[in-house]
Amino acid sequence: MLMFRAAYVFLLLLMVPLTLHATHNRAGEITYRHISGYTYEVTILTYTYSPSPANRDSLPVDWGDGSPIEFLQIDQMMMLPNNVRYNTYVGMHTYPGPGTYTISMVDPNRNAGIVNMPGSVNVAFYIESQLVINPFLGPNSSPVLLAPPMDNACVNYPFMHNPTAWDPDGDSLSYSLIVCKGANGLDVPSYTLPPASNSLGIDPVTGDFLWDSPTLNGEFNIAILIEEWRNGVRIGYVIRDMQIYVTSCNNQPPVIDPLNDTCVIVGDQLVIPVSASDPNNLQVTLSAQGGPLNLPEAPATFPTVVGHGQVSGTFQWTPGCNAVRNQPHLVTFKAVDNGVPVNMFDLKSMYITVIAPPVDTLEVAPLGGTMVLNWSESPCKQASGYSIYRKVGTSTFQPGPCITGVPAWTGYKRIGTVQGLSNTFFIDDNQGQGLTHGLYYCYRIVADFPDGAQSLASHEVCNELIRDIPVITHVTVDETDSVNGRITVQWLQPQEIDSSMAAGPYSYHILRKPKGGTAFVLIDSITLLSDTLFVDVPLNTVGNGYVYRIDLYNREPGNYFRIGSSPDASSVYLVAEPHDRRIALSWDPQTPWENLQYVIYKQDPLTMLFDSIATTTANNWSHQGLDNGTEYCYKVKSVGSYGAPNIISPLINWSQYTCAVPIDNVPPCPPELTVTTDCISNFVKWGLPPADCGADIAQYQLWFTPGIHHDYQLIYTSTGPFDTSFTHTLMPASVIGCYAIRGIDSSGNVGVFSQPVCVDDEKCDKYKIPNVFTPNGDGYNDILNPFPYTNVDRIDITIVSRWGNEVFSTSDPDINWDGTDQRSGNPVSDGVYFYVCDVWFVSLEGVRKRTLSGTVTVLR
């Protein structure tokens, strides 16, 4: 019953004459705060004209879930200067479940006289916000807009406003201008943005609204859409409808000194001096707004300061862990003078990123083929887990105060994550493949937070596996030969063998397979552990690369078994692929150590010595600018390291040498084709291809098809590289078709076809029949012929008298009617005759029919 009466009262209010509500709503917005479960607290903020009889002690709110409209009682009211009243309405609502809900409020009308909203006194005031309840994204509270939605501006002076939106969940915010809303949430008819001298817009990232500059006095309204984003998904928005009062002024605004974005680590003190000056030496009030100043724990401070001409204050903040978030905090400073009639002001915004400190006491210990990591909990208890980063070898990376996580440029890669604040244990088994003996593994730990923020990286801790197996260090080609090639294999002997499991004596088994092969073959064995070098000969090092493995065996009588094996290591096998004036070199060694760089050597044809010509970190390199037909020979030196301090570095290994002869096997690029037509002939032209893929062009082949359902046919071969045009006259009279061209170079390489260029029937005049002719025998206009035409396959025309009697018919496209009755052979009477003509046009898709009808007058 109460709900019914409330709705009834609302309807009565809507029926009150509009003049009663004059000069009422000016600005406002709706925000919401998550309480628990599906329950939210909703706040409606409005600015109204205080003397207006339409001011309300309650406002209607549509929760957006189909439940009845509810009236919220005023929670707070404040009287402001210039007869403005600030009203706050607060209510609680529980939603039925996950979904997208639009919370809205409509009041019958706005204040009168809004310049950019004609008839504003009769326009409803409407604001809305969107709430998304998504269990996968977590609960959400809307941003809180700390700056009021009413402001003053001066004619011909730039105006700035920032809503100073603070999101309690740390979500990303974006800003845009939209049309103010009226009844039923529709755009206000005839609404326009305020006029500006230069520009008007809002920064989508910072929310800075700049109006440069107002040109008219009066009241103007704008609407700002503030959208929330979490993990790339929009999870809600708030629409602010704000009012700006513009008047004439004669003083300049104060100016705040430039501010830079910054960052601060939890527990460190941030101290930023802020200064402003007034060119007119007026009194200046310097204040600040922003999320850090409103935090319930460890808030920032900036006492408002007042002075004449120049004023300075100090922003101070020692943030706690509650301020850690992925998105930076926004603080907006405002300097306001005491000018008349408008207090001129300046805004400067600053972003502050709060970073969690690193985790401490990282320990790394080898266990079999794995590394076991332990570390202390993050000092920030809202951390959701940890990321583990690894690289081979030490780095010089020292996390700066604004660098979170571990950047990719450090050489570290994230190898795993763990969930939970107290889960500070991780085993690195290289995703089940085991770590490599001999490599020096370095680790860093980073604390992760629910919104994607990361802490500073921990200090670096390194270790290597217990070296209880052989570690190969060299597989280098000493001799390049197809029969007597030679490769030297070298390794480090084990340092720690568990004698309780394998008492010895020990031996090495050397195994080999061709690169790309599937099975290793035992090629030799060595019984002395200190003998760690083997020369493999004879080999075909010209045609093959080779992969080696060293097995360690326990030869104890009655306990013979393989203790372990080294990781596989291959030789550097160099491939040379000839091209036009270049040779492409490539190699792909498979080694347990990291190859840091490769040095390319070329043989001098006179001294037969190899000299270095290039260095690269890639597995390929191209030698450019060579002479076709000349042989070039190369080999590659790899420079690698295990990164461990107790293993020799660098590790130098050579490839075999290989030779190749550059040849022109690169076809020319397709020329660019153009086609024009005069509807009798087609004029085809093409340009020279780019010099880098067509310098030796010899001729061109031009191909043609009369339609898309036909094959292309060669119609012209140029006489040379500079023969770049062709006139194509087709019989019968049709210019329909498509052309494509390709080039052939002096080596016979045939290029790909260019993109087709087509001429269709719309390029030329349509088939038209004259509306009069004079078959009087004077030799002029005695025969009915169509105007000049092209692309006609056939016609079927019938001409009848005004009484419907057929006098002529033909399928001849030229018609050729001489004005006689086709049946009687007698001349027809002067007058108007009617025709129907089916015309079959030639087109790219084939022959198409078009029906023409009209009249032709016979005059003698």
CSV table of N, CA and C in Angstrom, one decimal, residues 551-597:
chain,number,residue,atom,x,y,z
A,551,ASP,N,77.7,-40.8,-21.8
A,551,ASP,CA,77.1,-41.5,-20.7
A,551,ASP,C,78.2,-41.9,-19.7
A,552,LEU,N,77.8,-41.8,-18.4
A,552,LEU,CA,78.7,-42.2,-17.3
A,552,LEU,C,78.3,-43.5,-16.8
A,553,TYR,N,79.2,-44.5,-16.7
A,553,TYR,CA,78.8,-45.9,-16.3
A,553,TYR,C,79.6,-46.2,-15.0
A,554,ASN,N,79.0,-47.0,-14.2
A,554,ASN,CA,79.6,-47.6,-13.0
A,554,ASN,C,80.0,-49.0,-13.5
A,555,ARG,N,81.3,-49.3,-13.4
A,555,ARG,CA,81.8,-50.6,-13.9
A,555,ARG,C,82.1,-51.6,-12.7
A,556,GLU,N,81.6,-51.3,-11.6
A,556,GLU,CA,81.8,-52.2,-10.4
A,556,GLU,C,81.3,-53.6,-10.8
A,557,PRO,N,82.1,-54.6,-10.5
A,557,PRO,CA,81.7,-56.0,-10.8
A,557,PRO,C,80.4,-56.3,-10.1
A,558,GLY,N,79.5,-56.8,-10.9
A,558,GLY,CA,78.2,-57.2,-10.3
A,558,GLY,C,77.2,-56.0,-10.1
A,559,ASN,N,77.7,-54.8,-10.5
A,559,ASN,CA,76.8,-53.6,-10.3
A,559,ASN,C,77.1,-52.6,-11.5
A,560,TYR,N,77.0,-53.2,-12.7
A,560,TYR,CA,77.3,-52.4,-13.9
A,560,TYR,C,76.0,-51.7,-14.3
A,561,PHE,N,76.1,-50.4,-14.3
A,561,PHE,CA,74.9,-49.7,-14.8
A,561,PHE,C,75.3,-48.2,-15.2
A,562,ARG,N,74.3,-47.6,-15.9
A,562,ARG,CA,74.5,-46.2,-16.4
A,562,ARG,C,74.1,-45.3,-15.2
A,563,ILE,N,75.1,-44.5,-14.8
A,563,ILE,CA,74.8,-43.5,-13.7
A,563,ILE,C,74.0,-42.4,-14.2
A,564,GLY,N,74.3,-41.8,-15.4
A,564,GLY,CA,73.6,-40.7,-16.0
A,564,GLY,C,74.2,-40.3,-17.3
A,565,SER,N,73.6,-39.4,-18.0
A,565,SER,CA,74.0,-38.9,-19.3
A,565,SER,C,74.1,-37.4,-19.4
A,566,SER,N,75.0,-37.0,-20.1
A,566,SER,CA,75.1,-35.5,-20.4
A,566,SER,C,73.9,-35.1,-21.3
A,567,PRO,N,73.5,-33.9,-21.2
A,567,PRO,CA,72.6,-33.4,-22.3
A,567,PRO,C,73.2,-33.5,-23.6
A,568,ASP,N,72.3,-33.6,-24.7
A,568,ASP,CA,72.8,-33.7,-26.0
A,568,ASP,C,73.4,-32.4,-26.4
A,569,ALA,N,74.4,-32.5,-27.3
A,569,ALA,CA,75.1,-31.3,-27.9
A,569,ALA,C,75.5,-31.5,-29.3
A,570,SER,N,75.1,-30.6,-30.2
A,570,SER,CA,75.4,-30.8,-31.6
A,570,SER,C,76.5,-29.9,-32.1
A,571,SER,N,77.0,-30.2,-33.2
A,571,SER,CA,77.9,-29.3,-33.9
A,571,SER,C,77.1,-28.2,-34.6
A,572,VAL,N,77.8,-27.1,-34.9
A,572,VAL,CA,77.2,-26.0,-35.7
A,572,VAL,C,77.3,-26.4,-37.2
A,573,TYR,N,76.1,-26.7,-37.7
A,573,TYR,CA,76.1,-27.1,-39.1
A,573,TYR,C,75.6,-25.9,-40.0
A,574,LEU,N,76.4,-25.5,-40.9
A,574,LEU,CA,76.1,-24.2,-41.6
A,574,LEU,C,75.5,-24.6,-43.0
A,575,VAL,N,74.4,-23.9,-43.3
A,575,VAL,CA,73.8,-24.1,-44.6
A,575,VAL,C,73.8,-22.8,-45.4
A,576,ALA,N,74.3,-22.8,-46.6
A,576,ALA,CA,74.4,-21.6,-47.5
A,576,ALA,C,73.4,-21.7,-48.6
A,577,GLU,N,72.4,-20.8,-48.7
A,577,GLU,CA,71.4,-20.9,-49.8
A,577,GLU,C,71.6,-19.7,-50.7
A,578,PRO,N,71.9,-20.0,-52.0
A,578,PRO,CA,72.2,-18.9,-53.0
A,578,PRO,C,70.9,-18.2,-53.4
A,579,HIS,N,71.0,-16.9,-53.6
A,579,HIS,CA,69.9,-16.0,-54.1
A,579,HIS,C,70.5,-15.0,-55.1
A,580,ASP,N,69.7,-14.1,-55.6
A,580,ASP,CA,70.2,-13.1,-56.5
A,580,ASP,C,71.1,-12.1,-55.8
A,581,ARG,N,72.4,-12.1,-56.1
A,581,ARG,CA,73.4,-11.2,-55.5
A,581,ARG,C,73.5,-11.3,-54.0
A,582,ARG,N,73.1,-12.4,-53.4
A,582,ARG,CA,73.2,-12.6,-52.0
A,582,ARG,C,73.2,-14.1,-51.7
A,583,ILE,N,73.8,-14.4,-50.5
A,583,ILE,CA,73.8,-15.8,-50.0
A,583,ILE,C,73.2,-15.7,-48.6
A,584,ALA,N,72.2,-16.6,-48.3
A,584,ALA,CA,71.6,-16.6,-47.0
A,584,ALA,C,72.2,-17.8,-46.2
A,585,LEU,N,72.8,-17.4,-45.1
A,585,LEU,CA,73.4,-18.4,-44.2
A,585,LEU,C,72.5,-18.7,-43.0
A,586,SER,N,72.4,-20.0,-42.6
A,586,SER,CA,71.6,-20.4,-41.5
A,586,SER,C,72.3,-21.5,-40.8
A,587,TRP,N,72.0,-21.6,-39.5
A,587,TRP,CA,72.5,-22.7,-38.6
A,587,TRP,C,71.6,-22.8,-37.4
A,588,ASP,N,71.6,-24.0,-36.8
A,588,ASP,CA,70.7,-24.2,-35.7
A,588,ASP,C,71.3,-25.2,-34.7
A,589,PRO,N,72.3,-24.8,-34.0
A,589,PRO,CA,73.0,-25.8,-33.0
A,589,PRO,C,72.0,-26.1,-31.9
A,590,GLN,N,72.1,-27.3,-31.4
A,590,GLN,CA,71.3,-27.8,-30.2
A,590,GLN,C,72.3,-28.1,-29.1
A,591,THR,N,72.4,-27.1,-28.2
A,591,THR,CA,73.4,-27.2,-27.1
A,591,THR,C,72.8,-27.0,-25.8
A,592,PRO,N,73.4,-27.6,-24.7
A,592,PRO,CA,72.9,-27.3,-23.4
A,592,PRO,C,73.3,-25.9,-22.9
A,593,TRP,N,74.4,-25.4,-23.4
A,593,TRP,CA,74.8,-24.1,-23.0
A,593,TRP,C,74.1,-23.0,-23.9
A,594,GLU,N,74.2,-21.8,-23.5
A,594,GLU,CA,73.6,-20.7,-24.3
A,594,GLU,C,74.6,-20.1,-25.2
A,595,ASN,N,74.2,-20.1,-26.5
A,595,ASN,CA,75.1,-19.4,-27.5
A,595,ASN,C,74.7,-17.9,-27.5
A,596,LEU,N,75.7,-17.1,-27.1
A,596,LEU,CA,75.5,-15.7,-26.9
A,596,LEU,C,75.6,-14.9,-28.2
A,597,GLN,N,76.5,-15.4,-29.1
A,597,GLN,CA,76.6,-14.7,-30.4
A,597,GLN,C,77.3,-15.6,-31.4
